[in-house]
Short mmCIF file of C-alpha atoms in Angstrom, two decimals:
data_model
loop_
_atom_site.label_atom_id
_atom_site.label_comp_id
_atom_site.label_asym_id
_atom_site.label_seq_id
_atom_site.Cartn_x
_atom_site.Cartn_y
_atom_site.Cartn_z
CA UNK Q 1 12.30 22.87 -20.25
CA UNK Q 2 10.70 20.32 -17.62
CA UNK Q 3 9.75 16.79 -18.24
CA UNK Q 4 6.26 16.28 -19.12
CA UNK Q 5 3.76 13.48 -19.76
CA UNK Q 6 4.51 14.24 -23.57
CA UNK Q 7 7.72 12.52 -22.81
CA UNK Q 8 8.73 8.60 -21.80
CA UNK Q 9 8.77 9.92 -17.89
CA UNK Q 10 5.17 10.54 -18.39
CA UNK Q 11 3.62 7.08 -17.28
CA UNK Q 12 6.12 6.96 -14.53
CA UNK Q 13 5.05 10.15 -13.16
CA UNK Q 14 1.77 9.03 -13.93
CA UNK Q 15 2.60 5.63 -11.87
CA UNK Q 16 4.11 7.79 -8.95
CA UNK Q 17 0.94 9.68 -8.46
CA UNK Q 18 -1.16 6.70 -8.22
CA UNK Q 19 0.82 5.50 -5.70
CA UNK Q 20 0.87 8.45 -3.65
CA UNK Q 21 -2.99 8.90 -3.93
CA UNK Q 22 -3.46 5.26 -2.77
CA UNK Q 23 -1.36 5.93 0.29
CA UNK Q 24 -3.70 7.85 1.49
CA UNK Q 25 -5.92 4.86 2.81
CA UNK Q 26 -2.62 2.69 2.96
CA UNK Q 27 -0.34 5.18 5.57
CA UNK Q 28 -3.44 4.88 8.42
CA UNK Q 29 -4.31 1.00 8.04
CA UNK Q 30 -0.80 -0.16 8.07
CA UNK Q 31 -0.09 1.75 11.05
CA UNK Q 32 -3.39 0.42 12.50
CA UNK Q 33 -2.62 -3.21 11.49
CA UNK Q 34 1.16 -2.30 13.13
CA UNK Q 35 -0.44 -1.08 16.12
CA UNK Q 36 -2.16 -4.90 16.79
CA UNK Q 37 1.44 -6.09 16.61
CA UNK Q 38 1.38 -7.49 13.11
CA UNK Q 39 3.63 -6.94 10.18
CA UNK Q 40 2.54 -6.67 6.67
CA UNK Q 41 5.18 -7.02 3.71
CA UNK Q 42 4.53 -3.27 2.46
CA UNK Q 43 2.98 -0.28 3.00
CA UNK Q 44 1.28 -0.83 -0.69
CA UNK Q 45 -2.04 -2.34 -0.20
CA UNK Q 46 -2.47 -2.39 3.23
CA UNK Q 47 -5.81 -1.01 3.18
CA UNK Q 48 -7.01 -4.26 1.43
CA UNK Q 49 -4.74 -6.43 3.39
CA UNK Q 50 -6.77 -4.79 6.56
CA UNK Q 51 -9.95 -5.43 4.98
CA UNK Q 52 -9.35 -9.05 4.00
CA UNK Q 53 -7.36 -10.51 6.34
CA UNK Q 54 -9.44 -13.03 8.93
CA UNK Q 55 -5.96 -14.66 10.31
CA UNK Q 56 -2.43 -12.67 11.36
CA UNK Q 57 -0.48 -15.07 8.65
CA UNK Q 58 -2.39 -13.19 6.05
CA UNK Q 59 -1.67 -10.53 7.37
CA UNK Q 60 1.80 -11.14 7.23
CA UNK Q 61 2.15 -13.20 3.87
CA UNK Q 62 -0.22 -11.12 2.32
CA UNK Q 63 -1.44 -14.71 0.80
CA UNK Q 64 -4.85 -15.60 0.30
CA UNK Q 65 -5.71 -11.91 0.04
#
């Protein structure tokens, strides 16, 4: 029998999926954001990085975000 969210793998599938979903506006800003020439730290929360950001060191820090 498969693992299920009735077992302790539950939240982390649960976790996983979230993730996933978010990449979904994450994927096409960070490769926006890489196509200026600047580097964030992650793919995770680019989208708000992109939104946020006023300076490239934010950008790339991910501070003051």
């Amino acid at each position: 029998m498969g693992t299920n969210s009735t077992t302790t793998r539950g939240s982390m599938v649960a976790s996983t999926n979230n993730t996933e979903r978010n990449w979904q506006k994450d994927m096409p800003a960070y490769k926006r954001l890489r196509q200026e020439g600047l580097q964030p730290k992650s793919i995770d929360g680019a989208a708000r990085i992109e939104s946020r950001a006023t300076e490239k060191w934010q950008v790339e820090t991910g501070i003051g975000i």
